[in-house]
XYZ file of C-alpha atoms in Angstrom:
313
model
C -11.477 1.527 -29.442
C -8.731 1.811 -26.797
C -9.458 4.057 -23.854
C -7.886 7.510 -23.968
C -6.456 9.215 -20.853
C -9.444 11.535 -20.891
C -11.833 8.607 -21.073
C -10.081 6.863 -18.197
C -10.272 10.035 -16.085
C -13.985 10.427 -16.899
C -14.673 6.838 -15.869
C -12.741 7.298 -12.655
C -14.781 10.430 -11.845
C -17.975 8.575 -12.601
C -16.948 5.708 -10.342
C -16.370 8.149 -7.455
C -19.768 9.727 -8.007
C -21.423 6.294 -8.063
C -19.808 5.353 -4.775
C -20.952 8.670 -3.259
C -24.484 8.055 -4.457
C -24.469 4.519 -3.074
C -23.282 5.763 0.304
C -26.107 8.277 0.434
C -28.837 5.657 -0.069
C -30.400 4.499 3.168
C -30.403 0.853 2.166
C -26.586 0.901 1.705
C -25.810 2.325 5.143
C -26.115 -0.882 7.171
C -22.825 -1.410 8.955
C -23.733 -4.998 9.782
C -23.191 -6.341 6.299
C -23.320 -10.141 6.011
C -20.327 -11.903 4.440
C -20.489 -12.248 0.661
C -21.516 -15.626 -0.637
C -20.095 -17.342 -3.708
C -22.431 -15.610 -6.166
C -21.588 -12.096 -4.883
C -17.841 -12.428 -4.363
C -15.441 -11.117 -7.004
C -15.315 -13.562 -9.917
C -11.510 -13.475 -9.692
C -11.753 -14.736 -6.081
C -14.166 -17.491 -7.111
C -11.808 -18.658 -9.868
C -8.815 -18.699 -7.561
C -10.752 -20.669 -4.945
C -11.953 -23.182 -7.563
C -8.483 -23.729 -9.033
C -6.813 -24.102 -5.663
C -9.580 -26.449 -4.444
C -9.118 -28.720 -7.448
C -5.345 -28.741 -6.924
C -5.675 -29.617 -3.226
C -8.200 -32.383 -3.893
C -5.972 -33.865 -6.569
C -2.866 -33.601 -4.310
C -4.264 -35.057 -1.119
C -7.100 -37.305 -2.361
C -6.155 -37.953 -5.953
C -3.844 -40.912 -5.468
C -2.433 -41.247 -8.985
C -3.702 -37.749 -9.845
C -6.955 -39.104 -11.260
C -8.598 -35.659 -11.081
C -5.761 -33.976 -12.954
C -5.870 -36.692 -15.605
C -9.653 -36.465 -15.890
C -9.661 -32.698 -16.474
C -6.539 -32.305 -18.656
C -6.673 -32.407 -22.455
C -4.655 -35.005 -24.339
C -3.720 -34.916 -27.996
C -5.319 -38.366 -28.187
C -8.660 -36.777 -27.138
C -8.848 -34.723 -30.349
C -10.267 -37.711 -32.198
C -12.865 -38.338 -29.452
C -15.658 -35.748 -29.699
C -17.291 -37.051 -26.517
C -14.218 -35.809 -24.632
C -14.143 -32.320 -26.116
C -15.454 -30.835 -22.880
C -11.793 -31.071 -21.815
C -11.103 -28.065 -24.106
C -12.460 -26.120 -21.097
C -11.668 -28.211 -18.042
C -7.919 -28.413 -18.726
C -7.745 -24.771 -17.607
C -8.708 -25.765 -14.069
C -6.119 -28.536 -13.669
C -2.474 -27.918 -12.773
C 0.715 -29.925 -12.488
C 1.533 -31.481 -9.149
C 4.352 -28.926 -8.823
C 2.863 -26.245 -6.555
C 4.705 -23.483 -8.451
C 2.430 -24.036 -11.479
C -0.827 -23.276 -9.662
C 0.790 -20.675 -7.375
C 2.122 -18.378 -10.101
C -0.988 -18.706 -12.241
C -3.312 -17.823 -9.387
C -1.063 -15.044 -8.139
C -1.113 -13.413 -11.584
C -4.871 -13.861 -11.846
C -5.443 -12.309 -8.426
C -3.032 -9.401 -8.864
C -4.234 -8.233 -12.268
C -7.714 -9.738 -12.573
C -9.354 -7.575 -9.938
C -8.817 -4.357 -11.885
C -9.892 -5.988 -15.113
C -13.088 -7.261 -13.469
C -13.848 -3.760 -12.173
C -13.769 -2.546 -15.785
C -15.930 -5.247 -17.339
C -18.055 -6.587 -14.488
C -18.325 -10.099 -13.029
C -20.201 -11.798 -15.842
C -18.235 -10.340 -18.720
C -14.973 -11.086 -16.899
C -16.026 -14.742 -16.586
C -16.910 -14.863 -20.282
C -13.520 -13.409 -21.187
C -11.693 -15.873 -18.950
C -13.542 -18.979 -20.146
C -13.317 -18.000 -23.840
C -9.546 -17.437 -23.399
C -9.266 -20.950 -21.957
C -11.167 -22.451 -24.919
C -9.298 -20.461 -27.567
C -5.967 -21.488 -26.052
C -6.814 -25.186 -26.250
C -8.163 -24.756 -29.808
C -4.866 -23.241 -30.947
C -2.924 -26.001 -29.166
C -5.096 -28.687 -30.796
C -4.583 -27.135 -34.232
C -0.811 -27.189 -33.730
C -0.926 -30.817 -32.637
C -2.930 -31.769 -35.744
C -0.666 -29.854 -38.133
C 2.792 -30.465 -36.661
C 2.440 -33.150 -34.012
C 3.291 -36.791 -34.368
C 0.442 -39.314 -33.955
C 2.840 -41.633 -32.088
C 3.571 -39.032 -29.392
C 0.898 -38.054 -26.891
C 0.959 -34.532 -25.481
C -1.085 -33.253 -22.539
C -2.361 -29.734 -21.953
C -3.347 -28.365 -18.543
C -3.205 -25.125 -16.604
C -4.757 -21.653 -16.627
C -1.693 -19.901 -18.078
C -3.363 -18.900 -21.359
C -6.372 -17.300 -19.688
C -4.162 -15.618 -17.093
C -2.029 -14.188 -19.905
C -5.176 -12.734 -21.470
C -6.115 -11.112 -18.138
C -2.601 -9.646 -17.705
C -2.636 -8.184 -21.210
C -6.062 -6.597 -20.651
C -4.679 -5.001 -17.469
C -1.668 -3.695 -19.396
C -3.853 -2.301 -22.193
C -6.106 -0.477 -19.764
C -3.365 0.765 -17.437
C -0.131 0.884 -19.513
C 1.518 3.523 -17.305
C 0.641 2.117 -13.915
C 3.742 1.234 -11.946
C 4.177 -2.417 -11.005
C 6.997 -4.258 -9.270
C 8.637 -6.610 -11.769
C 9.697 -9.747 -9.884
C 8.513 -7.870 -6.760
C 11.625 -5.672 -6.910
C 11.977 -3.492 -10.021
C 9.370 -0.694 -10.478
C 8.371 -0.466 -14.169
C 5.324 0.747 -16.090
C 2.830 -1.996 -16.873
C 3.489 -1.853 -20.628
C 6.976 -3.256 -19.962
C 5.382 -6.360 -18.479
C 3.172 -6.712 -21.537
C 6.185 -6.460 -23.851
C 8.071 -9.063 -21.797
C 5.128 -11.443 -21.792
C 4.665 -11.339 -25.549
C 8.354 -11.112 -26.506
C 9.404 -13.807 -24.064
C 6.790 -16.269 -25.236
C 7.575 -15.632 -28.918
C 11.303 -16.236 -28.387
C 10.719 -19.342 -26.236
C 8.276 -20.822 -28.736
C 10.687 -20.263 -31.649
C 13.751 -21.532 -29.801
C 12.343 -24.561 -27.980
C 11.371 -27.999 -29.174
C 8.827 -30.245 -27.399
C 10.474 -33.180 -25.642
C 8.454 -36.391 -25.213
C 8.220 -37.641 -21.654
C 8.732 -34.295 -19.946
C 6.631 -31.255 -19.100
C 6.708 -28.688 -21.879
C 5.363 -25.127 -21.660
C 2.608 -24.395 -24.190
C 3.869 -21.004 -25.382
C 1.335 -20.994 -28.211
C -1.488 -21.114 -25.642
C -0.015 -18.065 -23.898
C 0.225 -16.173 -27.173
C -3.347 -17.135 -28.081
C -4.504 -15.597 -24.831
C -2.470 -12.452 -25.489
C -3.826 -12.130 -29.053
C -7.393 -12.567 -27.850
C -6.917 -9.838 -25.232
C -5.461 -7.416 -27.786
C -8.300 -7.987 -30.271
C -10.939 -7.779 -27.525
C -9.562 -4.436 -26.334
C -8.869 -3.040 -29.803
C -12.321 -3.671 -31.202
C -14.260 -3.068 -27.975
C -15.986 -6.423 -28.039
C -18.744 -7.319 -25.600
C -19.291 -11.036 -25.205
C -22.425 -10.389 -23.190
C -23.984 -8.725 -26.236
C -23.275 -11.814 -28.347
C -24.072 -14.387 -25.689
C -26.263 -12.610 -23.109
C -27.207 -15.770 -21.182
C -23.755 -17.370 -21.141
C -22.738 -18.329 -17.590
C -25.934 -16.706 -16.316
C -28.191 -19.714 -15.661
C -30.679 -17.593 -13.734
C -30.955 -14.879 -16.384
C -33.749 -16.573 -18.344
C -35.700 -17.323 -15.162
C -35.353 -13.751 -13.940
C -37.125 -12.494 -17.053
C -40.319 -14.073 -15.730
C -39.872 -12.872 -12.163
C -41.248 -9.671 -10.835
C -38.272 -7.342 -10.358
C -38.087 -5.274 -7.163
C -38.378 -1.546 -7.636
C -36.242 0.572 -5.369
C -38.035 3.777 -4.350
C -37.499 6.612 -1.899
C -39.901 9.188 -0.623
C -39.304 12.479 -2.399
C -41.694 15.434 -2.274
C -40.522 16.630 -5.695
C -42.295 14.548 -8.373
C -40.168 16.000 -11.181
C -37.075 14.086 -9.988
C -38.836 10.774 -9.476
C -37.923 9.310 -12.841
C -34.276 10.294 -12.509
C -33.987 8.723 -9.040
C -35.743 5.520 -10.058
C -33.634 5.167 -13.194
C -30.485 5.944 -11.190
C -31.292 3.177 -8.745
C -31.678 0.731 -11.629
C -28.411 1.778 -13.237
C -26.471 1.471 -9.966
C -27.603 -2.138 -9.763
C -26.557 -2.648 -13.402
C -23.063 -1.252 -12.680
C -22.746 -3.538 -9.649
C -23.687 -6.604 -11.705
C -22.112 -5.910 -15.105
C -19.470 -3.190 -14.580
C -19.432 0.403 -15.745
C -18.311 -0.590 -19.244
C -21.861 -1.872 -19.813
C -23.316 1.655 -19.606
C -24.392 3.537 -22.731
C -23.718 7.215 -23.200
C -27.363 8.007 -22.369
C -27.175 5.968 -19.157
C -24.015 7.807 -18.094
C -25.842 11.135 -18.485
C -28.688 9.808 -16.369
C -26.235 8.818 -13.624
C -24.673 12.262 -13.748
C -28.107 13.819 -13.135
C -28.787 11.265 -10.427
C -25.522 12.096 -8.690
C -26.266 15.813 -8.752
C -29.722 15.195 -7.287
C -28.293 13.099 -4.448
C -25.706 15.737 -3.559
C -28.387 18.428 -3.473
C -30.625 16.279 -1.295
C -27.722 15.609 1.068
C -26.999 19.349 1.438
C -30.686 20.104 2.157
C -30.908 17.315 4.718
């Protein structure tokens, strides 16, 4: 179900309490923190780095854009099942025009960070990748139903997945003020309406032209529709595919997990503190949306215990 203003306020208060509790733990007070490596950095940052790196390699080392051609999806590939991996990789290739990758990555960076804070790193990656695949599936269906076999079309770019991320931001924060075109302050829902309405009108009014670059408006709308359904029905891709994009998850099940403990003279609070430590790690890895109602109550008790301990100390 969509988040209510009360729910958003409660989650914001919980986030503040979690940060306070983290600050009060001794093992989070080290000022000499090492730089984050690739696995710990925001997933949004990792995706931007990956897309830009592919673009730069293709631009300066690609010659005839061999990397772009290798990753992009062609309508001729639909009859070649051994090339269907391109239903995913096309989302990481961009046109040689720098504006294509620039605007996509800017939109992903500006709106994706807040979305990732809601869902966590792994779920955000699942959302992003599934939006890429769904966009290409819709595009392929259109090519099969309405395309001409004599005309080859090519699909590339992250626009569909970025559209999904923008719509999720709008759905979570509809009244947050943003600068439209970096100038006009408007609530976020206006951007959502413009994205959907603009793509619908452009798709209806435009006709694909062979031999030139055409914008895949249907891919954008597929990303928007996926975001709306995901938000409306409160889906959790991690619940359906728990090991997706987590290659170490199966191995970790057989590893001995570290147990974070502190010395506390009051044995009655030991379970709350230990469980709170575990849940803080869960929030860090998967986002606060992964918490159940029971786990939220445990974190409330944990937060109160930490504040009391801090006052006594």
